[in-house]
Short mmCIF file of C-alpha atoms in Angstrom, two decimals:
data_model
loop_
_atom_site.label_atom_id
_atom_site.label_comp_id
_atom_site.label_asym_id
_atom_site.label_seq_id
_atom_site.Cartn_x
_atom_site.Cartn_y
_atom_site.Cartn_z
CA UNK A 873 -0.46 -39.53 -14.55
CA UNK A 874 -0.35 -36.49 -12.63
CA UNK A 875 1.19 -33.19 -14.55
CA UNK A 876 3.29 -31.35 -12.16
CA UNK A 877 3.77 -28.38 -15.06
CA UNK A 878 -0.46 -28.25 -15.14
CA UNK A 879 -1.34 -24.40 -15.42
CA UNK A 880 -3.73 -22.85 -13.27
CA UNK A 881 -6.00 -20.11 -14.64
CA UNK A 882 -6.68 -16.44 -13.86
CA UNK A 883 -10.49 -17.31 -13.60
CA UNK A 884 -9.97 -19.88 -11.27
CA UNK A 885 -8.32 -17.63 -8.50
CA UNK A 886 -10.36 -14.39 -9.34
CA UNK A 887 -13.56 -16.81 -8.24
CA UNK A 888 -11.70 -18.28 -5.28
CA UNK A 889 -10.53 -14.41 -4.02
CA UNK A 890 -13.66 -13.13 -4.05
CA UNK A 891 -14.20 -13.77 -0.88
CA UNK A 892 -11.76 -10.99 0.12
CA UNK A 893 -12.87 -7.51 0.76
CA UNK A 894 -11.71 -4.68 -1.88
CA UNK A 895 -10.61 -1.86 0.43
CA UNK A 896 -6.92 -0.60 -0.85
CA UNK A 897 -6.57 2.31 -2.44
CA UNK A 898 -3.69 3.64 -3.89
CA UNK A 899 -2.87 5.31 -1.27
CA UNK A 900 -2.96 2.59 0.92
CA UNK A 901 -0.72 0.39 -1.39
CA UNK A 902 1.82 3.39 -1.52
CA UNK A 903 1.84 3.50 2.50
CA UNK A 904 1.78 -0.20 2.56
CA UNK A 905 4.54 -0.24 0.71
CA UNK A 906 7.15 2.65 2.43
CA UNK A 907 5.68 0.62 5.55
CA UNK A 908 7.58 -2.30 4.42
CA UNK A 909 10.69 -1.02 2.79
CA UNK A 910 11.70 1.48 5.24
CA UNK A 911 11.87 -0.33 7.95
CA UNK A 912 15.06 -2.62 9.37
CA UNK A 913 16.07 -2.16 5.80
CA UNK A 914 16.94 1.41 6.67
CA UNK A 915 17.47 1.87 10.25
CA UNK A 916 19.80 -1.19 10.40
CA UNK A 917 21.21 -3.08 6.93
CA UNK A 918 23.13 0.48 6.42
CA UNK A 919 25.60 0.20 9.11
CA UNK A 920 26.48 -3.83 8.82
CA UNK A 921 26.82 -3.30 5.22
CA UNK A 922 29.00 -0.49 5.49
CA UNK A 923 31.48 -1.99 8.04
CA UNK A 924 31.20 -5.62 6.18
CA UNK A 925 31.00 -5.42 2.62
CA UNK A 926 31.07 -1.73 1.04
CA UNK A 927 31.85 1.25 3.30
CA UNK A 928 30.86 4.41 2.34
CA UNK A 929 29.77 3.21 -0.93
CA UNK A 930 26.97 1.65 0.62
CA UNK A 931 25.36 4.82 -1.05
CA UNK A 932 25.68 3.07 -4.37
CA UNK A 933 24.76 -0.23 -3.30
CA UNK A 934 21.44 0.76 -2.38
CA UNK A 935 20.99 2.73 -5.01
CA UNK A 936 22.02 -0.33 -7.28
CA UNK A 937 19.46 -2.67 -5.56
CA UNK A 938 16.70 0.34 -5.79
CA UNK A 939 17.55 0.30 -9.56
CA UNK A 940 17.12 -2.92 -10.01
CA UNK A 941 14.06 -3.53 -7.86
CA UNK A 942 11.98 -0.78 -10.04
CA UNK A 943 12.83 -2.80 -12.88
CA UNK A 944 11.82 -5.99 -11.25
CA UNK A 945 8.77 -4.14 -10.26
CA UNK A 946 7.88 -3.21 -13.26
CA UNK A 947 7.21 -6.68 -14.24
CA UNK A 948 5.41 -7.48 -10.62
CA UNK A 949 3.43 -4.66 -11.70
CA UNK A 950 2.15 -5.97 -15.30
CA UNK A 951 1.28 -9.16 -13.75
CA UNK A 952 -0.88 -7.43 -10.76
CA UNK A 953 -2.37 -6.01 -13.68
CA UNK A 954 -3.18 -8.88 -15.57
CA UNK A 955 -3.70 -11.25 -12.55
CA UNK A 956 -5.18 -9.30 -9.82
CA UNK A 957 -4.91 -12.19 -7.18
CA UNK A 958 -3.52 -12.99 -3.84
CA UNK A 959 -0.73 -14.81 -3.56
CA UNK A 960 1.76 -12.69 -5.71
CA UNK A 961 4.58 -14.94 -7.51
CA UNK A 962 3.33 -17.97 -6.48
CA UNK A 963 -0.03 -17.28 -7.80
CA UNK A 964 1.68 -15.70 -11.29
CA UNK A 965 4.54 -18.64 -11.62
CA UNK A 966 1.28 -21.41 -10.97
CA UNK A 967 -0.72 -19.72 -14.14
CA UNK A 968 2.72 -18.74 -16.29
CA UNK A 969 4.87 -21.59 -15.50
CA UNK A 970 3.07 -24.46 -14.11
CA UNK A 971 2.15 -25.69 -10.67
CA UNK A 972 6.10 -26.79 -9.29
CA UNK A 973 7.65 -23.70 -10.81
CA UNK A 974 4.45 -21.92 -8.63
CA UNK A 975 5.04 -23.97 -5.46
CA UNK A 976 9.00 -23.28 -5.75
CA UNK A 977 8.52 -19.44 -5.66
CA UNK A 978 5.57 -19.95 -3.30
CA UNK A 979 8.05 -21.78 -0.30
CA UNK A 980 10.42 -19.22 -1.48
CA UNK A 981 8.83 -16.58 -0.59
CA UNK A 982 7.58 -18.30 2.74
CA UNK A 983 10.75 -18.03 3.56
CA UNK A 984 11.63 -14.52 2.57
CA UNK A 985 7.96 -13.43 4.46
CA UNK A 986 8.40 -15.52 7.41
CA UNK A 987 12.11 -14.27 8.20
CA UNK A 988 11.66 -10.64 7.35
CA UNK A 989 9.16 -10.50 9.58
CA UNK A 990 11.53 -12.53 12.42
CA UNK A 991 13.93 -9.89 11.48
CA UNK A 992 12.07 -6.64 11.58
CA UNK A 993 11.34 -7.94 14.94
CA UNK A 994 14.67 -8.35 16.05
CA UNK A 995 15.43 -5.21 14.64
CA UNK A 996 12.81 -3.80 16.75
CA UNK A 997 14.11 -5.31 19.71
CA UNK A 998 17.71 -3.55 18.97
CA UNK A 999 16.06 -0.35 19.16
CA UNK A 1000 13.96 -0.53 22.27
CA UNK A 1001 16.20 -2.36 24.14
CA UNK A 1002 18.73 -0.02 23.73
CA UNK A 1003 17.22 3.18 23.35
CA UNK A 1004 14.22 3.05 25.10
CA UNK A 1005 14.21 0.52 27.98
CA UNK A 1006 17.99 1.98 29.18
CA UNK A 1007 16.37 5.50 28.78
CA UNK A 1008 14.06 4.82 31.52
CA UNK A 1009 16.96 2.62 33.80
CA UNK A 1010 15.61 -0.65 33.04
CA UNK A 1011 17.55 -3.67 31.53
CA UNK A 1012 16.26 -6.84 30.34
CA UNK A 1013 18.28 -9.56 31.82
CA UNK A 1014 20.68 -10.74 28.97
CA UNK A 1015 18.45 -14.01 28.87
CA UNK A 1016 16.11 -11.79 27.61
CA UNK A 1017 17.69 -9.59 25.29
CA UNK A 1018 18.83 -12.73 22.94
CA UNK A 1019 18.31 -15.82 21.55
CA UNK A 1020 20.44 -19.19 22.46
CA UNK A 1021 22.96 -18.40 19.32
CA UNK A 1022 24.02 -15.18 20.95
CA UNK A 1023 24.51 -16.21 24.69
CA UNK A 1024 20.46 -15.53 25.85
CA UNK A 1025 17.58 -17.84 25.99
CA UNK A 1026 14.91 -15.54 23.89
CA UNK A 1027 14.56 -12.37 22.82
CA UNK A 1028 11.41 -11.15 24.53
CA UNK A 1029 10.94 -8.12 23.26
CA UNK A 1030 11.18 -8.99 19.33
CA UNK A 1031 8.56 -12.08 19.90
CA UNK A 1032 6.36 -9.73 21.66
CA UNK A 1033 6.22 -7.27 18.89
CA UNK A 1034 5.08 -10.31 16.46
CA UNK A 1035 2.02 -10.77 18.07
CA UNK A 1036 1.22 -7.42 18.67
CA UNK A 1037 1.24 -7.00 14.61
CA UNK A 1038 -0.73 -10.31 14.67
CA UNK A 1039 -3.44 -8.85 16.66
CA UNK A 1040 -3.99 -6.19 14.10
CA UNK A 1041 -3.24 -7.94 11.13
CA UNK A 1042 -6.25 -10.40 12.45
CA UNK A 1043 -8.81 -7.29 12.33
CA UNK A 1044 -8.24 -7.21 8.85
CA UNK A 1045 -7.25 -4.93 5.91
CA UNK A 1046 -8.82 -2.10 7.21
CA UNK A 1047 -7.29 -1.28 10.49
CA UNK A 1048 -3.89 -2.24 9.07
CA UNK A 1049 -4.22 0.47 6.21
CA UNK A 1050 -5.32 2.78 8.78
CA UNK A 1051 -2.08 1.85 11.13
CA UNK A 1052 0.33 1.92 8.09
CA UNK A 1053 -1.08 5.08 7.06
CA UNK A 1054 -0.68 7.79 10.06
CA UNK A 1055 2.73 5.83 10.88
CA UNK A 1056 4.33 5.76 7.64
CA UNK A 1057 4.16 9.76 7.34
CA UNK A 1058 5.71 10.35 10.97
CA UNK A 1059 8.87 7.80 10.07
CA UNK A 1060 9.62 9.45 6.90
CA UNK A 1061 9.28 12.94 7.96
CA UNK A 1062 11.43 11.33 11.22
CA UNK A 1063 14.06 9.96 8.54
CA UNK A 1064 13.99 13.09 6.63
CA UNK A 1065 15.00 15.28 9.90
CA UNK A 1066 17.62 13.23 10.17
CA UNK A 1067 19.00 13.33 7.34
CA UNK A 1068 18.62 17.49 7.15
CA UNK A 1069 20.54 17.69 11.07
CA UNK A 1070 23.43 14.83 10.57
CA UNK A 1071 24.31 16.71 6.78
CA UNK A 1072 25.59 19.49 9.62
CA UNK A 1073 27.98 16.82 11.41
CA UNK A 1074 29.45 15.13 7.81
CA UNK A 1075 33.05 14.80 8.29
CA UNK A 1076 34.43 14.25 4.76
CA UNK A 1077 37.45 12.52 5.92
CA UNK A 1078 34.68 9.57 6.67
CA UNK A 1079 34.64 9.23 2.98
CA UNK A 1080 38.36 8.58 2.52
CA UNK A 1081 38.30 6.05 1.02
CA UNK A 1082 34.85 5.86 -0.38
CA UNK A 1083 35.08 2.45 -1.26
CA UNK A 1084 37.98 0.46 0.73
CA UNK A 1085 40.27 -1.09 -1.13
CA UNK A 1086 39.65 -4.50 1.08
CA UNK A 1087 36.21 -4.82 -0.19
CA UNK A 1088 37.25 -4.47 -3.78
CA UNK A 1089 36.94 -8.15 -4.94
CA UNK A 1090 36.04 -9.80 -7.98
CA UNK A 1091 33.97 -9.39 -10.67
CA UNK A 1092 35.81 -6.55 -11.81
CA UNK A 1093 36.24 -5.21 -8.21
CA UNK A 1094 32.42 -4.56 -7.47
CA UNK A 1095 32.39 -7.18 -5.32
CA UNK A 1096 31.88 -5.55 -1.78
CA UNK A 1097 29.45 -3.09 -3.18
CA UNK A 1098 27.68 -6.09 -5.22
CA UNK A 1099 26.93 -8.49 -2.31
CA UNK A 1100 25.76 -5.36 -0.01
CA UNK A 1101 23.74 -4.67 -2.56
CA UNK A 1102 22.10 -8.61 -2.56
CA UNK A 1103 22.17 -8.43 0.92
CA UNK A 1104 20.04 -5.52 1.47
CA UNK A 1105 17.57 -7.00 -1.23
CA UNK A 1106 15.29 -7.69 1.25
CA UNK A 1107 14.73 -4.36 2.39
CA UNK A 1108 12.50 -4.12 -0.90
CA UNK A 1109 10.44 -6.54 -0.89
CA UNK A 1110 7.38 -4.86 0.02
CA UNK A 1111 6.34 -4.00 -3.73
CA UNK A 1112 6.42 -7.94 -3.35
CA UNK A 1113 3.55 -7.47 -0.83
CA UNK A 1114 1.64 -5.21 -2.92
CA UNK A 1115 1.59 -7.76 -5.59
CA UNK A 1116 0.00 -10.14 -2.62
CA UNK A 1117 -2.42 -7.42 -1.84
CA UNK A 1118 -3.88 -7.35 -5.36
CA UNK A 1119 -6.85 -9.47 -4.41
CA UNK A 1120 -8.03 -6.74 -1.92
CA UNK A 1121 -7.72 -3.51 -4.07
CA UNK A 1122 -9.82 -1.57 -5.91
CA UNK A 1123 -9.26 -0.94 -9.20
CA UNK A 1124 -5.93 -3.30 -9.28
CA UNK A 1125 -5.14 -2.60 -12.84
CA UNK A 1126 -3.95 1.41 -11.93
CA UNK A 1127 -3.11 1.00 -8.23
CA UNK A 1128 -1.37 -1.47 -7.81
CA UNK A 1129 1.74 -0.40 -10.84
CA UNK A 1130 1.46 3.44 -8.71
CA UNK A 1131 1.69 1.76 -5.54
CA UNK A 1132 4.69 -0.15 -6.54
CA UNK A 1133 6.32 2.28 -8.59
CA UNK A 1134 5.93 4.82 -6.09
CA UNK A 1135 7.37 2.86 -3.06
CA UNK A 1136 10.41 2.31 -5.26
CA UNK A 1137 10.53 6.08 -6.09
CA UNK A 1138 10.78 7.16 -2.12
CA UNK A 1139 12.61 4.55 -1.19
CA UNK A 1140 15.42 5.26 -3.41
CA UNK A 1141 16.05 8.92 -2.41
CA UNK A 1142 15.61 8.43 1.33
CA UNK A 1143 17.98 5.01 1.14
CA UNK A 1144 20.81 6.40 -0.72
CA UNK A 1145 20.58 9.69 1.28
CA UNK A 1146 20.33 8.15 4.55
CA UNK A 1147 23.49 6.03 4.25
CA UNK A 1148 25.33 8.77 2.74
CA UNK A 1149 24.80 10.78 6.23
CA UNK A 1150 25.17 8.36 8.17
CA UNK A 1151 28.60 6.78 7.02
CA UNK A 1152 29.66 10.75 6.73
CA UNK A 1153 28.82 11.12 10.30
CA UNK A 1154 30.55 8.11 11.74
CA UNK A 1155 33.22 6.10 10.43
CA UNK A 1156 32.44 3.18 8.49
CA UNK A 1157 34.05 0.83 10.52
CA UNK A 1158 32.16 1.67 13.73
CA UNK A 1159 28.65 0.87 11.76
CA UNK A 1160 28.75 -2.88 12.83
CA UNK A 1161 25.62 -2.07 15.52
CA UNK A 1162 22.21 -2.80 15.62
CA UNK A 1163 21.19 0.67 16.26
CA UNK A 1164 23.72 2.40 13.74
CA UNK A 1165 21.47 5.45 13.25
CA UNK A 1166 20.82 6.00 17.23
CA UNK A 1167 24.52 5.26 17.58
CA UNK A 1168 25.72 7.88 15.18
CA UNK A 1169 23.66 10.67 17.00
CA UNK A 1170 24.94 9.61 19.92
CA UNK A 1171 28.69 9.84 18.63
CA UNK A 1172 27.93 13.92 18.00
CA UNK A 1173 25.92 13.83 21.41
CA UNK A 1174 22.83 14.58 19.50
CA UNK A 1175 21.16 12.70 22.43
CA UNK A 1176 17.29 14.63 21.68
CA UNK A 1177 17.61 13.25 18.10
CA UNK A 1178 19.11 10.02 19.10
CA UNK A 1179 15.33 9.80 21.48
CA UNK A 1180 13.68 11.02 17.90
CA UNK A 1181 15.35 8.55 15.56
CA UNK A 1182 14.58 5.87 17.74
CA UNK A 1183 11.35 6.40 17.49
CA UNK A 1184 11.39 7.17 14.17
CA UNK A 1185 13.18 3.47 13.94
CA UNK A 1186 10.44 1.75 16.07
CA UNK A 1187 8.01 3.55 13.93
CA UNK A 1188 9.18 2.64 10.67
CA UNK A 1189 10.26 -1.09 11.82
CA UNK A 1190 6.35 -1.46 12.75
CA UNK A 1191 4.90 -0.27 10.08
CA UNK A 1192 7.54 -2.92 7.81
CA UNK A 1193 5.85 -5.67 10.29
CA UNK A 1194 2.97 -5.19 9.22
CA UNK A 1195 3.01 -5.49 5.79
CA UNK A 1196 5.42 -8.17 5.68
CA UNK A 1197 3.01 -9.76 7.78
CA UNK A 1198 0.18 -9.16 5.57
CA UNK A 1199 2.03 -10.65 2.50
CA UNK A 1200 3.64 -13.88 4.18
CA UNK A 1201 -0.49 -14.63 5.82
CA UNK A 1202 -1.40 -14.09 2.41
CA UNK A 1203 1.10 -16.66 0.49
CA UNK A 1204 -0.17 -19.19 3.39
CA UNK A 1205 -3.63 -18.45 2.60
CA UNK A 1206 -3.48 -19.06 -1.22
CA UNK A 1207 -1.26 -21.90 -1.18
CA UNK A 1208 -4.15 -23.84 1.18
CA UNK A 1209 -6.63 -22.31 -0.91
CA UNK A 1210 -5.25 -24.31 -3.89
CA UNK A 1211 -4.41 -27.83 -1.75
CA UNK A 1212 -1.09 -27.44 -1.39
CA UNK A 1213 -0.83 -26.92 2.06
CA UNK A 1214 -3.68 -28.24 4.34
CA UNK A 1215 -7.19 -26.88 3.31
CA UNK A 1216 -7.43 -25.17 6.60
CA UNK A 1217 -5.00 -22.12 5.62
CA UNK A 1218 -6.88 -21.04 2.76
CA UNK A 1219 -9.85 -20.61 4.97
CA UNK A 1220 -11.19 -17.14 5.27
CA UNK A 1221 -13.10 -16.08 8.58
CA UNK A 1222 -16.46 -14.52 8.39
CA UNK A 1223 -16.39 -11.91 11.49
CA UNK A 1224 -12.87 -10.10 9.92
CA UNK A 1225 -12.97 -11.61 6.64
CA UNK A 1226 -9.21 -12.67 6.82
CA UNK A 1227 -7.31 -15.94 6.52
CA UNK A 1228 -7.50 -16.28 10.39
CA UNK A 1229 -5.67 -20.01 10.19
CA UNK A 1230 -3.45 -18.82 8.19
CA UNK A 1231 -2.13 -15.67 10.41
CA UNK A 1232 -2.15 -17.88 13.37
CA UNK A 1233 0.61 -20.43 11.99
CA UNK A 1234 2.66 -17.21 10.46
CA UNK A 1235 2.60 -15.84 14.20
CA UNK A 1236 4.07 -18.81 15.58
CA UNK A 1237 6.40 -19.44 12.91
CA UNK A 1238 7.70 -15.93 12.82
CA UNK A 1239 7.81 -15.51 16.56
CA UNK A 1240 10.33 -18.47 16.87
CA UNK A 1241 12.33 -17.36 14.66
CA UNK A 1242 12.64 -13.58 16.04
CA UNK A 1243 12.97 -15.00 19.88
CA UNK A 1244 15.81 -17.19 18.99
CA UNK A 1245 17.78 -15.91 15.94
CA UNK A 1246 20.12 -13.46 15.59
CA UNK A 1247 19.02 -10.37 13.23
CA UNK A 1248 22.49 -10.93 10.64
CA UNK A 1249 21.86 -14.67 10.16
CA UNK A 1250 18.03 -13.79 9.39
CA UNK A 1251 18.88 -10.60 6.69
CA UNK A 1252 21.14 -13.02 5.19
CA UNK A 1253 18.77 -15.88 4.46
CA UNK A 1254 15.94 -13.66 3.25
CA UNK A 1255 17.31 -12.83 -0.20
CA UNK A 1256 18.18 -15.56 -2.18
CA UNK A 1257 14.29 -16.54 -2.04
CA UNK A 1258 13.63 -12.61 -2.91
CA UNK A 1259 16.34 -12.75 -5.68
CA UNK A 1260 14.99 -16.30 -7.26
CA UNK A 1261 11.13 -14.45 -7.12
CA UNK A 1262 12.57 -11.79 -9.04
CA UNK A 1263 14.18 -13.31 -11.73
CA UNK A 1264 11.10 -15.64 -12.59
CA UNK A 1265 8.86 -12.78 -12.28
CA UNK A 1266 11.06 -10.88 -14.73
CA UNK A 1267 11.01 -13.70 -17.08
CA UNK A 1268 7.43 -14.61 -16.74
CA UNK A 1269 6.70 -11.31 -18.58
CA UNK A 1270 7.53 -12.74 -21.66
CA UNK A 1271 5.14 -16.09 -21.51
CA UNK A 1272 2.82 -13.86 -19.83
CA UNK A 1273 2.62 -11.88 -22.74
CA UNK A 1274 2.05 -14.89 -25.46
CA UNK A 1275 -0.89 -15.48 -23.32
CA UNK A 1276 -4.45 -15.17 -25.41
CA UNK A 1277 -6.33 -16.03 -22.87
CA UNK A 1278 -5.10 -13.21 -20.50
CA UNK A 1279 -6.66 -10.42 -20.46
CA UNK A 1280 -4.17 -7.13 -19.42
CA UNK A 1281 -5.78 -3.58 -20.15
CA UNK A 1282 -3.75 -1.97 -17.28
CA UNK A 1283 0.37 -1.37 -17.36
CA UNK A 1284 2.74 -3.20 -19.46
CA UNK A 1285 6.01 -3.77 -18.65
CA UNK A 1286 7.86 -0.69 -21.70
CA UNK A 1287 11.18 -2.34 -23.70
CA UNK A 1288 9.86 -5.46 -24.24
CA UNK A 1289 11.07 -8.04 -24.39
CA UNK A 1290 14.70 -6.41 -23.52
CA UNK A 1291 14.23 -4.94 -19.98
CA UNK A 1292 12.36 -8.23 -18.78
CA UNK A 1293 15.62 -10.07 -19.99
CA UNK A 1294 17.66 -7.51 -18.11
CA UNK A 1295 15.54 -7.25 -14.86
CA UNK A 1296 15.76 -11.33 -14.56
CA UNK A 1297 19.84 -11.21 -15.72
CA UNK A 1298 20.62 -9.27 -12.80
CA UNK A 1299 18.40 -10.99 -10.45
CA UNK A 1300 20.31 -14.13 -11.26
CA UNK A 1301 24.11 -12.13 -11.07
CA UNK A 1302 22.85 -10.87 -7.27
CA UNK A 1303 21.80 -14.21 -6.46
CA UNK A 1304 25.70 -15.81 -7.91
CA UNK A 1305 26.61 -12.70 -5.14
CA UNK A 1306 25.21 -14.02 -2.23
CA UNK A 1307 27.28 -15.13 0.86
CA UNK A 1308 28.29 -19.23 0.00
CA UNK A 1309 26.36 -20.20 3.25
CA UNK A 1310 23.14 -18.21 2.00
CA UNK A 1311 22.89 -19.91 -1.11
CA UNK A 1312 23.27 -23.48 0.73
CA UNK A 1313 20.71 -22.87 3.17
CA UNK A 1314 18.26 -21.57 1.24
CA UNK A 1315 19.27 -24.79 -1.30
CA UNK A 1316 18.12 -27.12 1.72
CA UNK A 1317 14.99 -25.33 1.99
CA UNK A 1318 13.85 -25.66 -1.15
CA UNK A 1319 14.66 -29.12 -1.18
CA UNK A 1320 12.27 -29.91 1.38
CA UNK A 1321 9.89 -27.55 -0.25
CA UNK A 1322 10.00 -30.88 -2.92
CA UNK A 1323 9.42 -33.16 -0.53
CA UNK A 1324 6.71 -31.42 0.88
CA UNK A 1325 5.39 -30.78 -2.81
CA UNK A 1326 5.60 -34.41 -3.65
CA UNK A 1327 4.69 -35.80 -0.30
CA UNK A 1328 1.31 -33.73 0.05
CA UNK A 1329 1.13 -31.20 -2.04
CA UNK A 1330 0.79 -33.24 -5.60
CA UNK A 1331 -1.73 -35.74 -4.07
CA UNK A 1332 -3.99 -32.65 -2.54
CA UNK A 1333 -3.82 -30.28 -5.25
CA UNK A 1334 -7.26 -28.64 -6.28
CA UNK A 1335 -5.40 -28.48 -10.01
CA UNK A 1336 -4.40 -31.87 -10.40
CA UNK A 1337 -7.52 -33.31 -8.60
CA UNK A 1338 -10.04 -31.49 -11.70
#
């Protein structure tokens, strides 16, 4: 009789990663990880949450998800600590929880990899279709420009940019770091100009009313500002991808908890400020563009910075691609590695040292899904798998924890066992926040995550076949 609550153990992945190369620094995590959050996340989700669901107070509904997301990684942190392995919550649930609770978090985050890559694309596409293409008189037909759901056939230029990223990401850790690096510096410095030049253009009367009185639904009125704030989960995910990294740093134990800690810190102060310019520059009912930041230069005939930002925007979008890119090949990779999916994902090339099958099947996955979806239905699928990670990684500190045979001499997760509880409370109150149609699709996803569990993944399982 087959246990599907069987618990992997640490030693047991630690001998199967060490096939991976060692190569991130600290450094590299902290660029990794501004690569991935300031990417659509901040160029885009700004604007469509401020005309949708908050306003001006989009401010504060960053700034809520930013706060909540430190905690969160806090407790991503103490297991990369403890459990320096790829595969991130679907490695941690397998060894805390048991194998389903693991596989459940693991086609989660599939999901949430797979879709924020599609939409970083798409995001990309926005930008250079708009900015950069019509800067230089050309137009993509409209068949082009957009998938079927939006009146096109594909959207060229967002599947093209997916296997651009997959062509680096299948050179390996090393050229990515050194990619993410040099890019991640120009963005910010790109986001922090603007941010200095639109503070000249604020027109107070944008902030009247700061928080419309349309979007003030229940609980207790928050309800605009609370489902912007689930809604632009997504955009920080990448500590997520750190966590998935953990196999290929050096000394895990410190850099991974600075890494993650310090993506959180700049993302923060450059998300809160950015929207605050930005719905001070423009109206808050304008913002419903793909290109809000380009478009609100444009509206003060800024059009030098509106060429910068976009740049900036393309810059910072890439950079997001490919770390999301690195995380989601990485969940592949371990969940072959352990039998779950077929064998051949978890196998690791010997030229680049990377999960080679594994990158190829995210590629094609992700560039379906960015040539024929729109960017809104994409952002708004992505977080309820995010959400439901977060909530059992905030948990899991506290079996983690009872754990004697688990080693941790790195970060702890401080307040224990009270700001675990709270983390994982308000990862399950954002998830209740979610758009109704969000929370059913990503329902029917992970019931065929089940199926697929019981109809291969339970008979091939490395665990259950010891």
């Amino acid at each position: 009789m087959k246990n599907v609550f069987k618990k992997e153990t640490v030693s047991t992945y630690l001998k199967a990663d060490a096939r991976l190369t060692k190569s991130l620094r600290a450094r590299d995590l902290l660029a990794l990880g501004i690569g991935a959050v300031i990417g659509t996340g901040i160029f885009i989700l700004p604007g469509h949450e401020a005309a949708l669901h908050a306003g001006p107070a989009v401010a504060i509904a960053f700034l809520l998800a930013a706060i909540v997301s430190g905690i969160v990684g806090m407790a991503y942190a103490e297991f990369s600590s403890a459990m320096p392995v790829a595969g991130s919550a679907y490695s941690f649930g397998s060894v805390v929880y048991g194998e389903i609770i693991g596989w459940i978090l693991g086609w989660s985050l599939i999901l949430e990899y797979f879709l924020a890559v599609s939409a970083e694309a798409t995001g990309f596409a926005a930008y250079f279709n708009n900015n950069i293409l019509e800067s230089f008189g050309l137009n993509l037909p409209k068949a082009l420009q957009a998938g079927p759901l939006e009146g096109g056939v594909i959207n060229l230029s967002a599947v093209l940019i997916v296997l651009v990223v997959a062509l680096i990401i299948l050179h390996g850790a090393s050229l990515s770091k050194k990619v993410e690096n040099v890019a991640v510096v120009i963005k910010v410095a790109i986001i922090i100009i603007f941010i200095a030049v639109g503070a000249f253009y604020i027109k107070t009367s944008n902030y009247v009313p700061f928080y419309p009185q349309q979007f003030q639904t229940s609980p207790l009125g928050l309800g605009g500002i609370s489902t912007a704030a689930a809604t632009v989960f997504f955009a920080f995910i990448g500590f997520d991808a750190l966590a998935a990294n953990s196999a290929e740093t050096i000394n895990p134990e410190k850099n991974v908890v600075k890494g993650i800690l310090g993506t959180v810190g700049v993302s923060v102060v450059l998300y809160v400020a950015f929207s605050f310019v930005l719905t001070g520059i423009v109206h808050y009912s304008k913002l419903n563009v793909d290109d809000p930041a380009a478009y609100a230069l444009q509206v003060i005939h800024l059009n030098t910075w509106n060429k910068l930002i976009t740049i900036g925007a393309l810059i910072g979008i890439f950079t997001s691609l490919i770390t999301m890119f690195f995380g989601g090949s990485r969940l592949v990779y371990a969940l072959g590695r352990d039998g779950l999916l077929p064998a051949k994902m978890g196998v690791v090339s010997t030229k680049h040292v990377v999960p080679k099958n594994a990158i190829l099947v995210a590629t094609i996955v992700q560039a379906f899904f960015a040539g024929l979806v729109p960017l809104t239905e994409l952002a708004s699928l992505i977080n309820a798998g995010t959400l439901l990670a977060f909530a059992f990684i905030s948990f899991g500190v506290i079996p983690l924890r009872k754990r004697h045979d688990i080693q941790n001499k790195g970060f702890k997760m401080p307040l224990y066992p009270v700001l675990p509880c709270i983390a994982g409370s308000l990862s399950v109150y954002f998830i209740i926040m979610l758009p109704n149609i969000t929370k059913i699709s990503v329902g029917l996803w992970l019931v065929l995550g089940l199926v697929v569990y019981f109809g291969y993944g339970l008979r091939h399982s490395k665990l259950q076949n010891k």
